[in-house]
């Protein structure tokens, strides 16, 4: 906590207030609510929040919402300076950081010195009274910390929950009846490119996807397809080049190169291996009966790792499904000890039942990193031609034809009220199920597949829940080793109940 100049503290026995400037006006907040004072941190912006909410930051493992005090009080916005600080207020398990222009010090006064009269018109809703600094003509407007923290009684909060349920009954309803394909067994895959060919590995075998780092340590006396080992979150991860494994020429690294981290299980033993691939494409979800067996001519001993072939886009696109277990069984048997390097150490960290791992698909929307649980992502596809639908709801960009199914598409930039931009090669359409309706969500780019523990997911700060029209934020993912935070979105709450009904109407209009 920063030290405050307290040479002007009044010696009277009374309540103490921390004093600060906003422009030329002085304000104060009861010291009882002050947790600490800090310099302005880097923040992650949150979509659909009021202008006075700057974003969220990771304060020693706690998600802290940062508020611009000027804008919150209805004052004119101003740029930060070297004197700007964040005062962290806390009460009743609520915590908020308010950005102020400059700290002054601490004053103490008695209750009878408090003037409940004239206050600034702009800040009137938050001002509890006015006090004059001793031996000065300066007035200090004392702010109500409870109002700044948006504290309300428990009964009001219960009423809000009931109102939300009544206004959005479809959120709590069963969706199985609307999904006619639930009896069809499906295969979900991460697809990627190696050279000109497209391959896929089942999501259940993929732990995560990370950017390829050049910090690979070579291991002597290994075949060329074993690139070496890297350190991934204090664990040793062997890296295999699928290009070299498939007798293809190695290509230069670029920003699209990725490592697909896969878990290999052998009898009662398991270990992780990272496959270096050229480009991760999509998350595919297809019917298992659409997977074709490998033709006998190709089903040789050297290609047993291909367990099936998918035909997509009316046969113009082929995806070879890889089975990591068979891949290791045939080609890497002689080097399995290298791939198991420190495997025992990898298995020491037993996951607590209360902290089960969860896989997320992260993506960017106007620089904001968001994510969906991977179980809610049906597919991820490249941007394609979107047909505009007359009289469609404002939030619908248009429709696409997905293998004979009409799918409405929503631009998340528009949905969140962010700056719009033209689609490019980086844009992706994330296909999700909203109340039993296949829906495409346009994002700027898909970043990676994350594996996080549930303890890393914090609940949404209450101030955000109070201010966001649609409670679509399920939580905030935090990382102990960095300031990175990811906003976990709820697929079902992206749209309101009314908007979901409007979405369903698109089917009727196009049938």
CSV table of C-alpha atoms in Angstrom, one decimal:
chain,number,residue,atom,x,y,z
A,1,UNK,CA,0.0,0.0,0.0
A,2,UNK,CA,1.3,3.4,-0.9
A,3,UNK,CA,2.2,5.9,1.9
A,4,UNK,CA,0.0,9.0,2.0
A,5,UNK,CA,1.2,12.4,3.1
A,6,UNK,CA,-0.5,12.8,6.5
A,7,UNK,CA,1.1,15.9,7.9
A,8,UNK,CA,-2.2,17.8,7.7
A,9,UNK,CA,-4.2,15.2,9.6
A,10,UNK,CA,-6.5,16.8,12.1
A,11,UNK,CA,-5.9,15.7,15.6
A,12,UNK,CA,-9.6,15.6,16.5
A,13,UNK,CA,-11.2,12.3,17.6
A,14,UNK,CA,-13.5,11.6,14.7
A,15,UNK,CA,-13.9,9.7,11.5
A,16,UNK,CA,-11.0,9.6,9.1
A,17,UNK,CA,-11.3,10.2,5.4
A,18,UNK,CA,-8.9,9.7,2.5
A,19,UNK,CA,-8.9,12.9,0.4
A,20,UNK,CA,-8.2,13.1,-3.3
A,21,UNK,CA,-8.6,15.4,-6.3
A,22,UNK,CA,-10.9,15.0,-9.3
A,23,UNK,CA,-10.0,18.0,-11.4
A,24,UNK,CA,-10.2,21.0,-9.1
A,25,UNK,CA,-12.6,19.5,-6.7
A,26,UNK,CA,-11.7,17.6,-3.5
A,27,UNK,CA,-13.4,14.4,-2.5
A,28,UNK,CA,-13.1,12.1,0.5
A,29,UNK,CA,-14.0,8.5,1.3
A,30,UNK,CA,-14.3,6.9,4.8
A,31,UNK,CA,-11.0,5.1,5.6
A,32,UNK,CA,-13.0,2.2,7.0
A,33,UNK,CA,-13.6,1.1,3.4
A,34,UNK,CA,-10.1,1.6,2.1
A,35,UNK,CA,-8.1,-1.5,1.5
A,36,UNK,CA,-5.1,-0.1,-0.4
A,37,UNK,CA,-3.8,2.5,-2.9
A,38,UNK,CA,-2.0,1.4,-6.0
A,39,UNK,CA,-0.7,2.8,-9.3
A,40,UNK,CA,-3.0,2.3,-12.3
A,41,UNK,CA,-2.6,-1.3,-13.6
A,42,UNK,CA,-3.1,-2.8,-17.0
A,43,UNK,CA,-6.7,-3.8,-17.5
A,44,UNK,CA,-8.7,-6.2,-19.6
A,45,UNK,CA,-11.7,-4.5,-21.1
A,46,UNK,CA,-15.1,-6.2,-20.7
A,47,UNK,CA,-17.7,-5.9,-23.5
A,48,UNK,CA,-21.1,-4.3,-22.9
A,49,UNK,CA,-20.1,-2.4,-19.8
A,50,UNK,CA,-20.7,1.3,-19.1
A,51,UNK,CA,-18.0,3.8,-20.1
A,52,UNK,CA,-17.0,4.4,-16.5
A,53,UNK,CA,-15.9,0.7,-16.1
A,54,UNK,CA,-12.3,0.6,-17.4
A,55,UNK,CA,-12.0,-3.2,-17.2
A,56,UNK,CA,-10.7,-5.8,-14.8
A,57,UNK,CA,-7.2,-6.6,-13.4
A,58,UNK,CA,-5.6,-9.4,-11.5
A,59,UNK,CA,-4.7,-8.2,-8.0
A,60,UNK,CA,-2.7,-10.9,-6.4
A,61,UNK,CA,-5.0,-13.6,-7.6
A,62,UNK,CA,-8.2,-11.6,-7.1
A,63,UNK,CA,-10.2,-10.2,-10.0
A,64,UNK,CA,-10.6,-6.5,-9.4
A,65,UNK,CA,-12.9,-4.2,-11.4
A,66,UNK,CA,-11.4,-0.8,-12.2
A,67,UNK,CA,-13.8,2.2,-12.3
A,68,UNK,CA,-13.1,5.7,-13.6
A,69,UNK,CA,-14.2,7.8,-10.7
A,70,UNK,CA,-14.6,10.9,-12.8
A,71,UNK,CA,-17.0,9.2,-15.2
A,72,UNK,CA,-18.8,7.4,-12.4
A,73,UNK,CA,-19.6,10.8,-10.7
A,74,UNK,CA,-20.7,12.4,-14.0
A,75,UNK,CA,-17.5,14.5,-14.4
A,76,UNK,CA,-15.6,15.2,-17.6
A,77,UNK,CA,-13.1,12.5,-18.7
A,78,UNK,CA,-9.4,13.3,-18.3
A,79,UNK,CA,-6.2,11.5,-19.3
A,80,UNK,CA,-4.2,9.8,-16.5
A,81,UNK,CA,-1.0,11.4,-15.2
A,82,UNK,CA,1.9,10.3,-13.0
A,83,UNK,CA,-0.2,11.4,-10.0
A,84,UNK,CA,-3.2,9.3,-10.9
A,85,UNK,CA,-3.9,6.4,-8.5
A,86,UNK,CA,-6.4,3.6,-7.8
A,87,UNK,CA,-8.0,3.5,-4.4
A,88,UNK,CA,-9.3,0.0,-3.6
A,89,UNK,CA,-12.5,0.0,-1.6
A,90,UNK,CA,-13.9,-3.1,0.0
A,91,UNK,CA,-16.9,-4.1,2.2
A,92,UNK,CA,-19.1,-7.2,2.5
A,93,UNK,CA,-17.0,-9.2,0.2
A,94,UNK,CA,-17.2,-6.6,-2.5
A,95,UNK,CA,-14.1,-4.9,-3.9
A,96,UNK,CA,-13.7,-2.1,-6.4
A,97,UNK,CA,-10.8,0.0,-7.6
A,98,UNK,CA,-11.5,3.7,-8.3
A,99,UNK,CA,-9.2,5.8,-10.4
A,100,UNK,CA,-8.6,9.3,-9.0
A,101,UNK,CA,-6.5,12.2,-10.2
A,102,UNK,CA,-4.3,12.9,-7.2
A,103,UNK,CA,-4.1,11.9,-3.5
A,104,UNK,CA,-4.0,14.7,-0.9
A,105,UNK,CA,-3.9,13.0,2.5
A,106,UNK,CA,-6.2,12.1,5.4
A,107,UNK,CA,-8.5,14.3,7.4
A,108,UNK,CA,-10.4,13.6,10.6
A,109,UNK,CA,-13.5,15.4,11.8
A,110,UNK,CA,-16.5,15.1,14.1
A,111,UNK,CA,-20.0,14.3,13.0
A,112,UNK,CA,-21.3,17.8,13.9
A,113,UNK,CA,-18.9,19.4,11.4
A,114,UNK,CA,-20.5,17.6,8.5
A,115,UNK,CA,-22.7,19.8,6.3
A,116,UNK,CA,-25.5,17.8,4.6
A,117,UNK,CA,-26.3,20.8,2.4
A,118,UNK,CA,-24.9,22.0,-0.9
A,119,UNK,CA,-23.0,19.5,-3.1
A,120,UNK,CA,-21.8,19.2,-6.6
A,121,UNK,CA,-24.9,18.7,-8.9
A,122,UNK,CA,-23.0,16.0,-11.0
A,123,UNK,CA,-21.9,14.0,-8.0
A,124,UNK,CA,-25.0,14.6,-5.9
A,125,UNK,CA,-26.2,10.9,-5.9
A,126,UNK,CA,-22.9,9.8,-4.3
A,127,UNK,CA,-22.2,12.7,-1.9
A,128,UNK,CA,-23.0,12.1,1.7
A,129,UNK,CA,-22.1,15.6,2.9
A,130,UNK,CA,-19.5,18.4,2.7
A,131,UNK,CA,-16.8,19.4,5.2
A,132,UNK,CA,-14.4,22.4,5.2
A,133,UNK,CA,-10.7,21.7,5.8
A,134,UNK,CA,-9.5,23.5,9.0
A,135,UNK,CA,-7.7,26.8,8.4
A,136,UNK,CA,-8.7,26.7,4.7
A,137,UNK,CA,-11.5,27.7,2.4
A,138,UNK,CA,-11.3,24.3,0.6
A,139,UNK,CA,-14.4,22.2,0.7
A,140,UNK,CA,-14.3,18.4,0.6
A,141,UNK,CA,-17.3,16.4,-0.7
A,142,UNK,CA,-17.5,13.2,1.2
A,143,UNK,CA,-18.6,10.3,-0.9
A,144,UNK,CA,-20.8,7.4,0.3
A,145,UNK,CA,-18.6,4.3,0.0
A,146,UNK,CA,-21.6,2.0,0.1
A,147,UNK,CA,-23.1,3.6,-3.0
A,148,UNK,CA,-19.7,3.5,-4.7
A,149,UNK,CA,-19.5,-0.3,-3.9
A,150,UNK,CA,-23.1,-0.7,-5.0
A,151,UNK,CA,-24.0,-2.4,-1.8
A,152,UNK,CA,-27.7,-3.5,-1.4
A,153,UNK,CA,-29.6,-5.5,1.1
A,154,UNK,CA,-30.0,-9.2,0.7
A,155,UNK,CA,-33.7,-9.1,0.0
A,156,UNK,CA,-33.2,-6.8,-3.0
A,157,UNK,CA,-30.6,-9.2,-4.4
A,158,UNK,CA,-33.1,-12.1,-4.1
A,159,UNK,CA,-35.8,-10.1,-5.8
A,160,UNK,CA,-33.4,-9.4,-8.7
A,161,UNK,CA,-32.7,-13.1,-9.1
A,162,UNK,CA,-36.4,-13.9,-9.2
A,163,UNK,CA,-37.1,-11.1,-11.7
A,164,UNK,CA,-34.3,-12.4,-13.9
A,165,UNK,CA,-35.8,-15.9,-13.9
A,166,UNK,CA,-39.2,-14.7,-14.7
A,167,UNK,CA,-38.0,-12.5,-17.6
A,168,UNK,CA,-35.8,-15.3,-19.0
A,169,UNK,CA,-37.7,-18.5,-18.4
A,170,UNK,CA,-36.3,-20.2,-21.5
A,171,UNK,CA,-32.8,-20.1,-19.9
A,172,UNK,CA,-33.9,-22.5,-17.3
A,173,UNK,CA,-36.0,-24.7,-19.5
A,174,UNK,CA,-35.1,-28.1,-21.0
A,175,UNK,CA,-33.6,-28.0,-24.4
A,176,UNK,CA,-33.4,-31.7,-25.3
A,177,UNK,CA,-36.8,-31.7,-26.9
A,178,UNK,CA,-35.7,-29.2,-29.5
A,179,UNK,CA,-32.6,-31.1,-30.5
A,180,UNK,CA,-33.6,-33.9,-32.9
A,181,UNK,CA,-30.0,-35.1,-33.3
A,182,UNK,CA,-29.2,-36.1,-29.7
A,183,UNK,CA,-29.4,-39.8,-30.5
A,184,UNK,CA,-26.7,-39.6,-33.2
A,185,UNK,CA,-23.3,-40.4,-31.9
A,186,UNK,CA,-20.9,-37.6,-32.8
A,187,UNK,CA,-17.1,-37.1,-33.2
A,188,UNK,CA,-15.5,-33.9,-32.2
A,189,UNK,CA,-12.1,-33.1,-33.5
A,190,UNK,CA,-9.4,-30.5,-33.7
A,191,UNK,CA,-8.4,-30.2,-37.3
A,192,UNK,CA,-5.0,-28.9,-38.5
A,193,UNK,CA,-2.8,-28.8,-41.6
A,194,UNK,CA,0.5,-30.6,-42.3
A,195,UNK,CA,1.6,-29.5,-45.7
A,196,UNK,CA,-1.4,-29.5,-48.0
A,197,UNK,CA,-3.2,-32.2,-46.2
A,198,UNK,CA,-5.7,-31.8,-43.4
A,199,UNK,CA,-5.7,-34.1,-40.3
A,200,UNK,CA,-7.8,-34.3,-37.1
A,201,UNK,CA,-7.4,-35.6,-33.6
A,202,UNK,CA,-10.3,-36.2,-31.3
A,203,UNK,CA,-10.8,-33.5,-28.7
A,204,UNK,CA,-10.8,-36.0,-25.9
A,205,UNK,CA,-7.1,-36.8,-26.8
A,206,UNK,CA,-6.1,-33.1,-27.0
A,207,UNK,CA,-5.1,-31.4,-23.7
A,208,UNK,CA,-4.4,-28.0,-25.1
A,209,UNK,CA,-3.0,-26.1,-28.1
A,210,UNK,CA,-0.1,-23.6,-27.6
A,211,UNK,CA,2.0,-21.4,-29.8
A,212,UNK,CA,5.3,-22.9,-31.0
A,213,UNK,CA,8.3,-21.6,-29.2
A,214,UNK,CA,11.8,-21.7,-30.6
A,215,UNK,CA,13.1,-22.6,-27.1
A,216,UNK,CA,13.3,-26.3,-27.9
A,217,UNK,CA,16.2,-28.2,-26.3
A,218,UNK,CA,17.5,-31.0,-28.5
A,219,UNK,CA,17.9,-34.5,-27.2
A,220,UNK,CA,21.0,-36.3,-28.5
A,221,UNK,CA,20.8,-39.7,-30.3
A,222,UNK,CA,17.1,-39.3,-31.3
A,223,UNK,CA,15.5,-39.6,-34.8
A,224,UNK,CA,15.0,-36.3,-36.7
A,225,UNK,CA,11.2,-36.3,-36.1
A,226,UNK,CA,11.8,-35.7,-32.4
A,227,UNK,CA,12.6,-32.0,-32.2
A,228,UNK,CA,13.5,-32.0,-28.5
A,229,UNK,CA,11.8,-31.0,-25.3
A,230,UNK,CA,10.3,-27.8,-23.9
A,231,UNK,CA,9.2,-26.6,-20.5
A,232,UNK,CA,5.4,-26.2,-20.3
A,233,UNK,CA,4.2,-24.9,-16.9
A,234,UNK,CA,7.2,-26.5,-15.2
A,235,UNK,CA,6.7,-29.8,-16.9
A,236,UNK,CA,8.9,-31.4,-19.5
A,237,UNK,CA,7.1,-31.9,-22.9
A,238,UNK,CA,8.7,-33.8,-25.8
A,239,UNK,CA,8.0,-32.2,-29.2
A,240,UNK,CA,7.4,-34.3,-32.4
A,241,UNK,CA,7.3,-32.9,-35.9
A,242,UNK,CA,4.5,-34.5,-37.8
A,243,UNK,CA,6.1,-33.3,-41.1
A,244,UNK,CA,9.2,-35.2,-40.4
A,245,UNK,CA,7.3,-38.2,-39.0
A,246,UNK,CA,5.4,-38.4,-42.3
A,247,UNK,CA,8.6,-38.0,-44.4
A,248,UNK,CA,7.8,-34.5,-45.5
A,249,UNK,CA,10.2,-31.6,-45.8
A,250,UNK,CA,10.3,-29.4,-42.7
A,251,UNK,CA,9.0,-25.9,-43.2
A,252,UNK,CA,10.1,-22.6,-41.6
A,253,UNK,CA,8.4,-21.5,-38.4
A,254,UNK,CA,5.8,-18.7,-38.6
A,255,UNK,CA,3.2,-17.1,-36.3
A,256,UNK,CA,0.7,-19.8,-37.4
A,257,UNK,CA,2.8,-22.8,-36.1
A,258,UNK,CA,1.2,-24.5,-33.1
A,259,UNK,CA,1.9,-27.4,-30.7
A,260,UNK,CA,-1.0,-29.8,-30.2
A,261,UNK,CA,-0.5,-31.3,-26.8
A,262,UNK,CA,-1.9,-34.8,-26.7
A,263,UNK,CA,-2.2,-37.3,-23.9
A,264,UNK,CA,-1.0,-40.8,-24.7
A,265,UNK,CA,-2.2,-43.8,-22.6
A,266,UNK,CA,-0.4,-47.1,-22.5
A,267,UNK,CA,-1.8,-49.8,-20.3
A,268,UNK,CA,-1.8,-48.1,-16.8
A,269,UNK,CA,0.7,-45.4,-17.9
A,270,UNK,CA,0.1,-42.1,-19.6
A,271,UNK,CA,2.3,-39.1,-20.7
A,272,UNK,CA,2.0,-36.0,-22.7
A,273,UNK,CA,3.5,-35.3,-26.2
A,274,UNK,CA,3.4,-32.1,-28.3
A,275,UNK,CA,2.9,-32.4,-32.0
A,276,UNK,CA,4.2,-29.5,-34.0
A,277,UNK,CA,1.7,-28.7,-36.8
A,278,UNK,CA,1.7,-26.0,-39.5
A,279,UNK,CA,-1.7,-24.5,-38.8
A,280,UNK,CA,-4.7,-25.3,-36.6
A,281,UNK,CA,-7.9,-24.9,-38.5
A,282,UNK,CA,-11.2,-25.7,-36.8
A,283,UNK,CA,-13.1,-27.6,-34.2
A,284,UNK,CA,-15.2,-30.1,-36.2
A,285,UNK,CA,-18.2,-32.0,-34.9
A,286,UNK,CA,-19.5,-34.6,-37.3
A,287,UNK,CA,-21.7,-37.8,-37.1
A,288,UNK,CA,-19.6,-40.9,-36.5
A,289,UNK,CA,-21.5,-42.7,-39.2
A,290,UNK,CA,-20.0,-40.1,-41.7
A,291,UNK,CA,-16.5,-41.4,-41.0
A,292,UNK,CA,-15.3,-43.6,-43.8
A,293,UNK,CA,-12.9,-46.5,-43.2
A,294,UNK,CA,-9.4,-46.3,-44.7
A,295,UNK,CA,-9.3,-48.0,-48.2
A,296,UNK,CA,-7.5,-51.3,-48.1
A,297,UNK,CA,-4.8,-50.1,-50.5
A,298,UNK,CA,-3.9,-47.4,-48.0
A,299,UNK,CA,-4.4,-49.4,-44.8
A,300,UNK,CA,-0.8,-50.6,-44.5
A,301,UNK,CA,1.3,-51.2,-41.5
A,302,UNK,CA,3.0,-47.8,-41.9
A,303,UNK,CA,-0.3,-45.9,-42.0
A,304,UNK,CA,-2.3,-47.6,-39.2
A,305,UNK,CA,-2.3,-44.3,-37.3
A,306,UNK,CA,-5.0,-43.1,-39.7
A,307,UNK,CA,-8.2,-44.5,-38.2
A,308,UNK,CA,-10.7,-43.0,-40.7
A,309,UNK,CA,-11.4,-40.4,-43.3
A,310,UNK,CA,-14.0,-37.6,-43.2
A,311,UNK,CA,-15.5,-36.2,-46.4
A,312,UNK,CA,-16.7,-32.6,-46.0
A,313,UNK,CA,-18.0,-29.9,-48.3
A,314,UNK,CA,-19.6,-32.4,-50.6
A,315,UNK,CA,-16.5,-34.4,-50.9
A,316,UNK,CA,-14.1,-31.6,-51.9
A,317,UNK,CA,-12.4,-31.6,-48.5
A,318,UNK,CA,-10.8,-34.7,-46.9
A,319,UNK,CA,-9.8,-34.9,-43.2
A,320,UNK,CA,-7.6,-37.8,-42.1
A,321,UNK,CA,-8.3,-38.8,-38.5
A,322,UNK,CA,-5.2,-39.7,-36.6
A,323,UNK,CA,-5.1,-42.1,-33.7
A,324,UNK,CA,-2.2,-41.0,-31.4
A,325,UNK,CA,-1.9,-44.4,-29.7
A,326,UNK,CA,-1.4,-46.2,-33.1
A,327,UNK,CA,0.9,-43.4,-34.2
A,328,UNK,CA,3.2,-44.2,-31.3
A,329,UNK,CA,2.8,-47.9,-31.4
A,330,UNK,CA,4.3,-48.2,-34.9
A,331,UNK,CA,6.8,-45.5,-35.5
A,332,UNK,CA,8.0,-44.3,-32.1
A,333,UNK,CA,8.3,-47.6,-30.2
A,334,UNK,CA,12.1,-47.4,-30.1
A,335,UNK,CA,12.0,-43.9,-28.7
A,336,UNK,CA,9.2,-44.2,-26.2
A,337,UNK,CA,11.6,-43.7,-23.3
A,338,UNK,CA,12.5,-40.3,-24.6
A,339,UNK,CA,8.9,-39.3,-25.0
A,340,UNK,CA,8.3,-40.4,-21.5
A,341,UNK,CA,11.0,-38.1,-20.1
A,342,UNK,CA,10.0,-37.1,-16.6
A,343,UNK,CA,6.5,-38.6,-17.2
A,344,UNK,CA,6.4,-39.7,-13.6
A,345,UNK,CA,6.8,-36.0,-12.6
A,346,UNK,CA,3.9,-35.1,-14.8
A,347,UNK,CA,1.6,-37.5,-13.1
A,348,UNK,CA,2.6,-36.5,-9.5
A,349,UNK,CA,0.2,-33.5,-9.5
A,350,UNK,CA,-3.1,-35.3,-8.8
A,351,UNK,CA,-6.1,-33.1,-9.7
A,352,UNK,CA,-8.4,-32.5,-6.8
A,353,UNK,CA,-11.9,-33.6,-7.4
A,354,UNK,CA,-13.1,-30.0,-6.7
A,355,UNK,CA,-10.6,-28.6,-9.2
A,356,UNK,CA,-11.3,-30.7,-12.3
A,357,UNK,CA,-9.7,-29.4,-15.5
A,358,UNK,CA,-11.9,-27.7,-18.0
A,359,UNK,CA,-11.1,-27.2,-21.7
A,360,UNK,CA,-11.9,-23.8,-23.3
A,361,UNK,CA,-11.7,-22.4,-26.8
A,362,UNK,CA,-10.3,-18.9,-26.6
A,363,UNK,CA,-10.7,-16.2,-29.2
A,364,UNK,CA,-10.3,-12.4,-29.7
A,365,UNK,CA,-13.1,-9.8,-30.2
A,366,UNK,CA,-11.7,-6.3,-30.7
A,367,UNK,CA,-8.6,-7.2,-28.7
A,368,UNK,CA,-10.6,-8.7,-25.8
A,369,UNK,CA,-9.7,-12.4,-25.1
A,370,UNK,CA,-12.9,-14.4,-24.5
A,371,UNK,CA,-13.6,-18.1,-24.3
A,372,UNK,CA,-16.4,-20.7,-24.5
A,373,UNK,CA,-16.2,-24.2,-22.8
A,374,UNK,CA,-15.2,-26.5,-25.6
A,375,UNK,CA,-18.2,-28.7,-24.9
A,376,UNK,CA,-20.4,-25.8,-26.1
A,377,UNK,CA,-18.4,-25.4,-29.4
A,378,UNK,CA,-19.9,-27.5,-32.1
A,379,UNK,CA,-17.5,-26.4,-34.9
A,380,UNK,CA,-15.2,-23.6,-35.9
A,381,UNK,CA,-15.0,-22.6,-39.5
A,382,UNK,CA,-13.4,-20.1,-41.7
A,383,UNK,CA,-15.4,-17.0,-42.6
A,384,UNK,CA,-17.6,-17.7,-45.6
A,385,UNK,CA,-20.2,-15.8,-47.7
A,386,UNK,CA,-23.0,-14.6,-45.5
A,387,UNK,CA,-26.4,-14.0,-47.1
A,388,UNK,CA,-28.3,-11.0,-45.8
A,389,UNK,CA,-31.9,-11.8,-44.7
A,390,UNK,CA,-34.5,-9.0,-45.1
A,391,UNK,CA,-36.3,-8.0,-41.9
A,392,UNK,CA,-33.9,-10.1,-39.8
A,393,UNK,CA,-33.3,-9.0,-36.2
A,394,UNK,CA,-30.7,-6.2,-35.9
A,395,UNK,CA,-28.2,-8.5,-34.1
A,396,UNK,CA,-28.3,-11.1,-36.9
A,397,UNK,CA,-25.6,-10.5,-39.6
A,398,UNK,CA,-27.2,-13.0,-42.0
A,399,UNK,CA,-27.4,-16.7,-42.7
A,400,UNK,CA,-25.1,-19.4,-44.1
A,401,UNK,CA,-25.8,-22.8,-45.6
A,402,UNK,CA,-24.0,-25.4,-43.5
A,403,UNK,CA,-24.3,-28.8,-45.2
A,404,UNK,CA,-28.0,-28.1,-46.0
A,405,UNK,CA,-28.9,-26.5,-42.7
A,406,UNK,CA,-29.7,-22.7,-42.5
A,407,UNK,CA,-27.6,-21.2,-39.7
A,408,UNK,CA,-28.0,-17.6,-38.5
A,409,UNK,CA,-24.8,-15.7,-37.9
A,410,UNK,CA,-24.2,-13.0,-35.3
A,411,UNK,CA,-21.2,-10.7,-35.3
A,412,UNK,CA,-20.0,-10.6,-31.7
A,413,UNK,CA,-18.4,-7.1,-32.3
A,414,UNK,CA,-21.9,-5.8,-33.0
A,415,UNK,CA,-23.5,-7.8,-30.3
A,416,UNK,CA,-21.1,-6.3,-27.7
A,417,UNK,CA,-21.4,-2.8,-29.1
A,418,UNK,CA,-17.7,-2.7,-30.2
A,419,UNK,CA,-16.2,-1.0,-33.2
A,420,UNK,CA,-17.2,-2.8,-36.4
A,421,UNK,CA,-14.7,-4.0,-39.0
A,422,UNK,CA,-14.7,-5.8,-42.4
A,423,UNK,CA,-14.2,-9.5,-42.3
A,424,UNK,CA,-10.7,-10.9,-43.3
A,425,UNK,CA,-8.9,-14.2,-43.5
A,426,UNK,CA,-8.4,-14.2,-39.7
A,427,UNK,CA,-12.1,-14.1,-38.9
A,428,UNK,CA,-13.7,-17.4,-37.8
A,429,UNK,CA,-17.3,-18.5,-37.2
A,430,UNK,CA,-17.8,-20.3,-34.0
A,431,UNK,CA,-20.8,-22.6,-34.2
A,432,UNK,CA,-22.7,-23.1,-31.0
A,433,UNK,CA,-26.1,-24.3,-29.8
A,434,UNK,CA,-28.4,-21.6,-28.4
A,435,UNK,CA,-31.6,-23.1,-27.0
A,436,UNK,CA,-31.4,-26.0,-29.5
A,437,UNK,CA,-30.7,-23.7,-32.5
A,438,UNK,CA,-27.4,-23.9,-34.4
A,439,UNK,CA,-25.9,-20.4,-34.4
A,440,UNK,CA,-22.7,-18.9,-35.8
A,441,UNK,CA,-20.8,-16.3,-33.9
A,442,UNK,CA,-18.2,-14.2,-35.8
A,443,UNK,CA,-15.0,-13.6,-33.9
A,444,UNK,CA,-11.8,-11.8,-35.0
A,445,UNK,CA,-9.6,-14.8,-34.6
A,446,UNK,CA,-9.5,-18.1,-32.7
A,447,UNK,CA,-6.5,-18.1,-30.3
A,448,UNK,CA,-6.0,-21.5,-28.7
A,449,UNK,CA,-7.5,-24.4,-26.8
A,450,UNK,CA,-6.9,-23.9,-23.1
A,451,UNK,CA,-6.9,-26.4,-20.2
A,452,UNK,CA,-7.6,-24.7,-16.9
A,453,UNK,CA,-8.5,-25.8,-13.4
A,454,UNK,CA,-11.8,-24.7,-12.0
A,455,UNK,CA,-10.0,-22.9,-9.2
A,456,UNK,CA,-8.6,-20.6,-11.9
A,457,UNK,CA,-12.1,-19.5,-12.9
A,458,UNK,CA,-13.4,-16.6,-10.7
A,459,UNK,CA,-17.0,-15.6,-10.5
A,460,UNK,CA,-17.9,-12.4,-12.3
A,461,UNK,CA,-17.4,-9.3,-10.2
A,462,UNK,CA,-20.8,-8.2,-8.9
A,463,UNK,CA,-20.4,-4.7,-10.3
A,464,UNK,CA,-20.3,-6.2,-13.8
A,465,UNK,CA,-23.3,-8.3,-13.2
A,466,UNK,CA,-25.2,-5.3,-12.0
A,467,UNK,CA,-24.3,-3.2,-15.0
A,468,UNK,CA,-24.4,-5.6,-18.0
A,469,UNK,CA,-27.8,-5.9,-19.6
A,470,UNK,CA,-27.3,-9.6,-20.5
A,471,UNK,CA,-25.5,-11.7,-17.9
A,472,UNK,CA,-23.5,-13.5,-20.5
A,473,UNK,CA,-20.2,-13.6,-18.5
A,474,UNK,CA,-19.8,-16.9,-16.8
A,475,UNK,CA,-16.6,-16.1,-15.1
A,476,UNK,CA,-13.0,-14.7,-15.4
A,477,UNK,CA,-10.1,-17.1,-16.0
A,478,UNK,CA,-6.9,-15.9,-14.3
A,479,UNK,CA,-3.4,-17.2,-14.6
A,480,UNK,CA,-1.0,-17.1,-11.6
A,481,UNK,CA,2.1,-16.7,-13.8
A,482,UNK,CA,1.0,-13.7,-15.7
A,483,UNK,CA,-1.5,-10.8,-15.8
A,484,UNK,CA,-3.4,-12.5,-18.5
A,485,UNK,CA,-7.2,-12.9,-18.0
A,486,UNK,CA,-9.8,-14.5,-20.2
A,487,UNK,CA,-13.5,-13.7,-20.1
A,488,UNK,CA,-15.5,-16.9,-20.0
A,489,UNK,CA,-18.8,-16.4,-21.8
A,490,UNK,CA,-22.0,-18.3,-21.4
A,491,UNK,CA,-23.3,-19.5,-24.8
A,492,UNK,CA,-26.9,-19.7,-23.6
A,493,UNK,CA,-26.9,-16.1,-22.2
A,494,UNK,CA,-25.3,-14.4,-25.3
A,495,UNK,CA,-28.9,-13.6,-26.3
A,496,UNK,CA,-31.9,-12.5,-24.2
A,497,UNK,CA,-35.1,-14.5,-24.1
A,498,UNK,CA,-36.8,-12.2,-26.6
A,499,UNK,CA,-33.8,-12.3,-29.0
A,500,UNK,CA,-33.9,-16.2,-28.8
A,501,UNK,CA,-37.5,-16.1,-30.0
A,502,UNK,CA,-36.6,-13.8,-32.8
A,503,UNK,CA,-33.7,-16.1,-33.8
A,504,UNK,CA,-36.2,-19.0,-34.1
A,505,UNK,CA,-38.3,-16.9,-36.4
A,506,UNK,CA,-35.6,-17.0,-39.1
A,507,UNK,CA,-36.3,-20.7,-39.6
A,508,UNK,CA,-39.9,-20.0,-40.4
A,509,UNK,CA,-39.1,-17.2,-42.7
A,510,UNK,CA,-36.7,-19.4,-44.8
A,511,UNK,CA,-38.9,-22.6,-44.9
